[in-house]
XYZ file of C-alpha atoms in Angstrom:
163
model
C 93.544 99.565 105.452
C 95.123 102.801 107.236
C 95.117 100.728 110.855
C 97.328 98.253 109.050
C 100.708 98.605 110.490
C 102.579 98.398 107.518
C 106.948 98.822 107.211
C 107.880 102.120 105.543
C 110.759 101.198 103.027
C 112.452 103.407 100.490
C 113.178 101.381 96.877
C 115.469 102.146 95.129
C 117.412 101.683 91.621
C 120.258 102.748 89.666
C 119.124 103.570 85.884
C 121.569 104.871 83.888
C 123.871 105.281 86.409
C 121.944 107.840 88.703
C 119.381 106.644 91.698
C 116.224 106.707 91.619
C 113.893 105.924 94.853
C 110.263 106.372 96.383
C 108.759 105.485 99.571
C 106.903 102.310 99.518
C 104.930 100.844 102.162
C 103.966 97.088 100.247
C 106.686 95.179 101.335
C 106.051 91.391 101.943
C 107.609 88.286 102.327
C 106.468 86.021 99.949
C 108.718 82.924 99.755
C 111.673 81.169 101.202
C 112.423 78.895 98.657
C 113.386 80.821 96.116
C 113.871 83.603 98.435
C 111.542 86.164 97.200
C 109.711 89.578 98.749
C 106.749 91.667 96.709
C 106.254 94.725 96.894
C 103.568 97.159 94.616
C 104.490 100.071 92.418
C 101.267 102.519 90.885
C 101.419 102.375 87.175
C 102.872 105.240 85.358
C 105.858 106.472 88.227
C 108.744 106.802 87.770
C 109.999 104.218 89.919
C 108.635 101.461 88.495
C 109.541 102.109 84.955
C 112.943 102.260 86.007
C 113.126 99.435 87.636
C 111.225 97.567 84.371
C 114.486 98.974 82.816
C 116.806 98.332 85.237
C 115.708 94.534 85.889
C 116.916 95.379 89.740
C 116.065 97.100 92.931
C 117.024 97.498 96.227
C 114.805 97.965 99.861
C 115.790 100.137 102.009
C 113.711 99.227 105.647
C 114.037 102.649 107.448
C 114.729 102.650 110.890
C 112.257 104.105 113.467
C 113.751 107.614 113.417
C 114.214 108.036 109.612
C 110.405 109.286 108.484
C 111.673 112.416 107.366
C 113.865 110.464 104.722
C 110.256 108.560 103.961
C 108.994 111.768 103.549
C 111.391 113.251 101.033
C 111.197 109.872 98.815
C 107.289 110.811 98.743
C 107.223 113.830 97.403
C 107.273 114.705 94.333
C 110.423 115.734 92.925
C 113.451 115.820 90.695
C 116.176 115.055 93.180
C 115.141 113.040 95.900
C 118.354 112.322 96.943
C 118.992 115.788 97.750
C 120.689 116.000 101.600
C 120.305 112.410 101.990
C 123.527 110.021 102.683
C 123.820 107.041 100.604
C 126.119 105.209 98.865
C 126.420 102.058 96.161
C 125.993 98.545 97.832
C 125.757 95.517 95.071
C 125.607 98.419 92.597
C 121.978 99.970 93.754
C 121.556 102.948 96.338
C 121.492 101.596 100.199
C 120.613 104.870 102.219
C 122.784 105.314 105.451
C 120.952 104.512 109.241
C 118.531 102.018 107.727
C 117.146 98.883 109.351
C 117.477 96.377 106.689
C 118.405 96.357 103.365
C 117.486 94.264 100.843
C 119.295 93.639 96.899
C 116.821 92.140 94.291
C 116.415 91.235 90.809
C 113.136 91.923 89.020
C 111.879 87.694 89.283
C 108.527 89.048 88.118
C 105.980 91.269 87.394
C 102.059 90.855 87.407
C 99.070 93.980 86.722
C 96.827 94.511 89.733
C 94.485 97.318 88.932
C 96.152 100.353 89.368
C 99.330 98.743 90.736
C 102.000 96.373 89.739
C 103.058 93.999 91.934
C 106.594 93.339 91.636
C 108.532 89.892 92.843
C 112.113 90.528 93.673
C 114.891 87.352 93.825
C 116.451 88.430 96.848
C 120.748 88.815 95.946
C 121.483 89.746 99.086
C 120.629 91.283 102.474
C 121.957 93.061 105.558
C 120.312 94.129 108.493
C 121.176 95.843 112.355
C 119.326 96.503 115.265
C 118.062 99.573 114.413
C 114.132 99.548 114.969
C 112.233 99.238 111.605
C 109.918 102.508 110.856
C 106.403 101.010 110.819
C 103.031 103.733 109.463
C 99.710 102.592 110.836
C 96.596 104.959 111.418
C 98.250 107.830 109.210
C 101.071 107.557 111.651
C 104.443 106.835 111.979
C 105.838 104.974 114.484
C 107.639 101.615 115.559
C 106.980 98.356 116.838
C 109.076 99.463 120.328
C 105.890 98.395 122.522
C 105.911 94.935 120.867
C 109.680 94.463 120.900
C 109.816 95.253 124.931
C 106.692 93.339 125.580
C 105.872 89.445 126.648
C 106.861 87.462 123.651
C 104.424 84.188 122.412
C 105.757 81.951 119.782
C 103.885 80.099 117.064
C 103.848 77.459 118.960
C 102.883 79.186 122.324
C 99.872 80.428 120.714
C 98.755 77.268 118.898
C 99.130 75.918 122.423
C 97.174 78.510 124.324
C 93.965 77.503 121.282
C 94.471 74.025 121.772
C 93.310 73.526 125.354
C-alpha cells in the first residue's frame, strides 16, 4: 500500500474550545448526494475521541510545500499547534497555506479492525490553487508531473478501450 499515492491532510477539531489535529492520509470521496468524504482514525488517539465528542471535524488538504506541518501533526505531542498559523473557520481550526479545506459533521461512524472509519456531511468547503501534498513510496511529493502533463478524460479513455 506504500506506492499508493495517497493526499496528506491534517484533521482537525475544536473540543472544548482548544484544537486538536493529526495528520491523516485516508481521505476519500465517498458520495455526492449527500455530499460525504471518509476518512480512518486508529482506535484509542486522541483525535478520534475528540471528534466522537465533538460530533465535527474539519480537513485540512496541505499544499505541496507544507510536509513539515504534516510532520508536526504526526508526532506525538501535547501542542501540535505549536508555531503553526491557523485560525477558526465555521468554528474548527483551518491551518493557513492549505490546498483545500473541508468542514464536516460526524454523519457516521463504523469499526474496521484497528481503525474507525469516519463519514463526514460535508458543511462547507474552500479550496485555491495551491498544489495538494500527495505521500506515495514513503515520500512526499505532488501530483506537479500529472498536472503539467497530456490530460485524458473519462470519456477519452473509455474511447481509446473501445476501438
Amino acid at each position: 500500500m506504500a506506492k499508493v499515492p495517497a493526499p496528506v491532510t491534517v484533521v482537525t477539531t475544536r473540543l472544548d474550545g482548544a484544537p486538536r489535529g493529526a495528520t491523516v492520509s485516508s481521505l476519500a470521496s465517498l458520495s455526492m448526494n449527500p455530499p460525504l468524504v471518509s476518512i480512518a482514525l486508529i482506535e484509542g488517539s486522541t483525535l478520534l475521541n475528540s471528534i466522537r465528542s465533538s460530533k465535527r471535524f474539519a480537513i485540512n488538504l496541505l499544499g505541496h510545500r507544507q510536509a513539515e506541518i504534516a510532520l508536526q501533526f504526526a508526532a506525538r505531542s501535547d501542542d501540535r499547534f505549536a508555531g503553526v498559523s491557523w485560525h477558526w473557520q465555521d468554528d474548527l481550526p483551518k491551518l493557513s497555506g492549505v490546498a483545500g479545506f473541508i468542514a464536516c459533521d460526524l454523519h457516521q461512524e463504523v469499526s474496521g479492525g484497528d481503525h474507525a472509519m469516519l463519514f463526514g456531511l460535508i458543511r462547507a468547503a474552500h479550496h485555491n490553487d495551491e498544489l495538494p501534498l500527495i505521500y506515495t513510496a514513503r515520500e512526499f511529493g505532488t501530483n506537479s508531473k500529472l498536472v503539467a502533463g497530456r490530460k485524458f478524460t473519462i470519456a477519452d479513455a473509455i474511447s481509446a478501450c473501445a476501438s
